[in-house]
Amino acid sequence: MTARDDRPRYAGWRMKRCGLLAVTAAALLVSGCASIAAGTTSIQRAGESIALVAPVPPSAVMEALLNGELARDDAGCLALDTGSERYVLQFPFGTSLHEDGEGVDVPELGEVRLGDAIQGGGGFTSLDRHSGDCAADNYAIWQTVIG
């Protein structure tokens, strides 16, 4: 076998590898957004706030940096305010909304109150619709705590 004979197999392998990477990236995006798109997000209500919480631990993790402050939108949904954008926020699995609705307890982090800084890993998504009171075009999915 000459070096020239190896090229087509190598090129085919590269194409398969690129295809596998594209499928994996799509699966990560879909798994992170699926609970919001399907409307299966756990909804917690207290005081004037509504918190969307992941119903199960993530099977894959998105890697965008979430950075901003915990805010509440006009509908009462807790959100990530980046200073230039406001995203309805889905909290990590296991998060619980405080009885007064002014903050949450996030696993591996602790208490986060309105106005507190948020920094974590996750991703952003745009959806046409979401069932429930927290209908929005843009969501932030908070999956991991940076600490």
Tab-separated table of C-alpha atoms in Angstrom:
chain	number	residue	atom	x	y	z
A	1	MET	CA	0.000	0.000	0.000
A	2	THR	CA	1.384	3.387	-0.906
A	3	ALA	CA	0.882	6.654	0.931
A	4	ARG	CA	-1.467	7.686	-1.842
A	5	ASP	CA	-3.705	4.651	-1.066
A	6	ASP	CA	-4.005	5.788	2.581
A	7	ARG	CA	-5.347	9.238	1.748
A	8	PRO	CA	-8.935	8.292	0.855
A	9	ARG	CA	-9.324	6.238	4.029
A	10	TYR	CA	-7.857	9.019	6.147
A	11	ALA	CA	-10.111	11.613	4.506
A	12	GLY	CA	-13.125	9.362	5.108
A	13	TRP	CA	-12.147	8.992	8.747
A	14	ARG	CA	-11.867	12.770	9.104
A	15	MET	CA	-15.310	13.230	7.578
A	16	LYS	CA	-16.780	10.634	9.954
A	17	ARG	CA	-15.112	12.320	12.908
A	18	CYS	CA	-16.467	15.745	11.865
A	19	GLY	CA	-19.938	14.239	11.448
A	20	LEU	CA	-19.729	12.662	14.897
A	21	LEU	CA	-18.683	15.996	16.417
A	22	ALA	CA	-21.614	17.772	14.740
A	23	VAL	CA	-24.085	15.171	16.029
A	24	THR	CA	-22.617	15.395	19.536
A	25	ALA	CA	-22.849	19.207	19.544
A	26	ALA	CA	-26.470	19.059	18.406
A	27	ALA	CA	-27.293	16.511	21.112
A	28	LEU	CA	-25.782	18.757	23.784
A	29	LEU	CA	-27.853	21.706	22.633
A	30	VAL	CA	-31.046	19.678	22.437
A	31	SER	CA	-30.581	18.034	25.846
A	32	GLY	CA	-29.951	21.381	27.505
A	33	CYS	CA	-32.981	23.047	25.967
A	34	ALA	CA	-35.358	20.098	25.841
A	35	SER	CA	-36.988	20.668	29.221
A	36	ILE	CA	-37.847	24.271	28.416
A	37	ALA	CA	-39.025	23.490	24.878
A	38	ALA	CA	-41.184	20.612	26.104
A	39	GLY	CA	-42.576	22.670	28.949
A	40	THR	CA	-41.443	20.058	31.477
A	41	THR	CA	-39.406	22.470	33.564
A	42	SER	CA	-40.208	22.293	37.261
A	43	ILE	CA	-42.045	25.490	38.212
A	44	GLN	CA	-41.791	26.862	41.744
A	45	ARG	CA	-43.836	29.816	43.013
A	46	ALA	CA	-43.372	31.907	46.134
A	47	GLY	CA	-44.071	35.540	46.960
A	48	GLU	CA	-44.057	37.461	43.692
A	49	SER	CA	-41.595	35.102	41.983
A	50	ILE	CA	-41.666	32.137	39.646
A	51	ALA	CA	-38.552	29.984	39.329
A	52	LEU	CA	-37.952	27.516	36.504
A	53	VAL	CA	-35.799	24.619	37.678
A	54	ALA	CA	-34.330	21.734	35.664
A	55	PRO	CA	-36.484	18.665	36.410
A	56	VAL	CA	-33.530	16.238	36.254
A	57	PRO	CA	-29.740	16.508	36.360
A	58	PRO	CA	-28.284	17.246	32.910
A	59	SER	CA	-27.032	14.287	30.878
A	60	ALA	CA	-24.731	16.665	28.993
A	61	VAL	CA	-23.516	20.142	29.848
A	62	MET	CA	-23.419	23.266	27.714
A	63	GLU	CA	-20.310	25.365	28.205
A	64	ALA	CA	-21.332	28.998	27.745
A	65	LEU	CA	-20.447	31.346	30.585
A	66	LEU	CA	-23.490	32.818	32.328
A	67	ASN	CA	-22.586	36.086	33.997
A	68	GLY	CA	-24.969	38.705	35.380
A	69	GLU	CA	-27.359	39.420	38.238
A	70	LEU	CA	-30.424	37.606	39.483
A	71	ALA	CA	-33.457	39.671	38.491
A	72	ARG	CA	-37.228	39.304	38.216
A	73	ASP	CA	-39.099	40.189	35.018
A	74	ASP	CA	-42.520	41.858	34.757
A	75	ALA	CA	-44.276	38.468	34.873
A	76	GLY	CA	-42.460	37.565	38.100
A	77	CYS	CA	-40.099	35.067	36.461
A	78	LEU	CA	-36.582	34.958	37.849
A	79	ALA	CA	-34.104	35.963	35.196
A	80	LEU	CA	-30.462	36.566	34.400
A	81	ASP	CA	-29.773	40.262	33.761
A	82	THR	CA	-26.500	40.662	31.859
A	83	GLY	CA	-26.693	44.439	31.755
A	84	SER	CA	-27.596	44.455	28.066
A	85	GLU	CA	-30.088	41.554	27.949
A	86	ARG	CA	-32.516	39.860	30.305
A	87	TYR	CA	-33.078	36.109	29.963
A	88	VAL	CA	-35.675	34.035	31.780
A	89	LEU	CA	-33.472	31.665	33.772
A	90	GLN	CA	-33.739	27.921	34.268
A	91	PHE	CA	-31.886	27.050	37.469
A	92	PRO	CA	-29.789	23.925	38.027
A	93	PHE	CA	-31.503	20.736	39.188
A	94	GLY	CA	-32.133	20.753	42.934
A	95	THR	CA	-32.551	24.534	43.260
A	96	SER	CA	-35.292	25.672	45.626
A	97	LEU	CA	-37.089	29.014	45.688
A	98	HIS	CA	-37.163	30.803	49.065
A	99	GLU	CA	-40.552	31.177	50.733
A	100	ASP	CA	-40.397	34.959	50.296
A	101	GLY	CA	-39.628	34.603	46.568
A	102	GLU	CA	-36.642	36.941	46.873
A	103	GLY	CA	-33.946	34.318	46.344
A	104	VAL	CA	-33.054	30.693	45.722
A	105	ASP	CA	-30.810	28.021	47.190
A	106	VAL	CA	-28.608	26.571	44.451
A	107	PRO	CA	-26.878	23.211	45.055
A	108	GLU	CA	-23.102	23.507	45.503
A	109	LEU	CA	-23.423	27.303	45.790
A	110	GLY	CA	-25.973	28.243	48.435
A	111	GLU	CA	-28.166	31.304	48.624
A	112	VAL	CA	-28.576	33.696	45.691
A	113	ARG	CA	-30.895	36.682	46.202
A	114	LEU	CA	-32.322	39.251	43.804
A	115	GLY	CA	-29.512	41.587	42.757
A	116	ASP	CA	-26.764	39.067	43.585
A	117	ALA	CA	-24.143	38.203	40.982
A	118	ILE	CA	-24.524	34.923	39.110
A	119	GLN	CA	-21.678	33.142	37.399
A	120	GLY	CA	-21.989	29.645	36.056
A	121	GLY	CA	-21.912	27.353	33.084
A	122	GLY	CA	-24.794	26.601	30.772
A	123	GLY	CA	-26.177	28.098	27.629
A	124	PHE	CA	-28.659	30.360	25.935
A	125	THR	CA	-31.577	29.459	23.714
A	126	SER	CA	-34.251	31.224	21.727
A	127	LEU	CA	-37.638	29.564	21.512
A	128	ASP	CA	-40.885	30.554	19.871
A	129	ARG	CA	-42.922	29.559	22.880
A	130	HIS	CA	-42.938	28.013	26.314
A	131	SER	CA	-46.022	26.890	28.141
A	132	GLY	CA	-46.606	28.636	31.425
A	133	ASP	CA	-46.329	32.076	32.894
A	134	CYS	CA	-42.676	32.470	31.933
A	135	ALA	CA	-43.196	32.709	28.188
A	136	ALA	CA	-40.169	34.320	26.599
A	137	ASP	CA	-38.176	34.375	23.407
A	138	ASN	CA	-34.823	34.046	25.173
A	139	TYR	CA	-33.793	31.735	27.977
A	140	ALA	CA	-30.594	31.113	29.896
A	141	ILE	CA	-30.013	27.533	31.045
A	142	TRP	CA	-27.850	27.477	34.196
A	143	GLN	CA	-26.366	23.992	34.578
A	144	THR	CA	-23.144	24.218	36.553
A	145	VAL	CA	-21.751	26.334	39.363
A	146	ILE	CA	-18.363	27.985	38.985
A	147	GLY	CA	-16.635	28.083	42.296
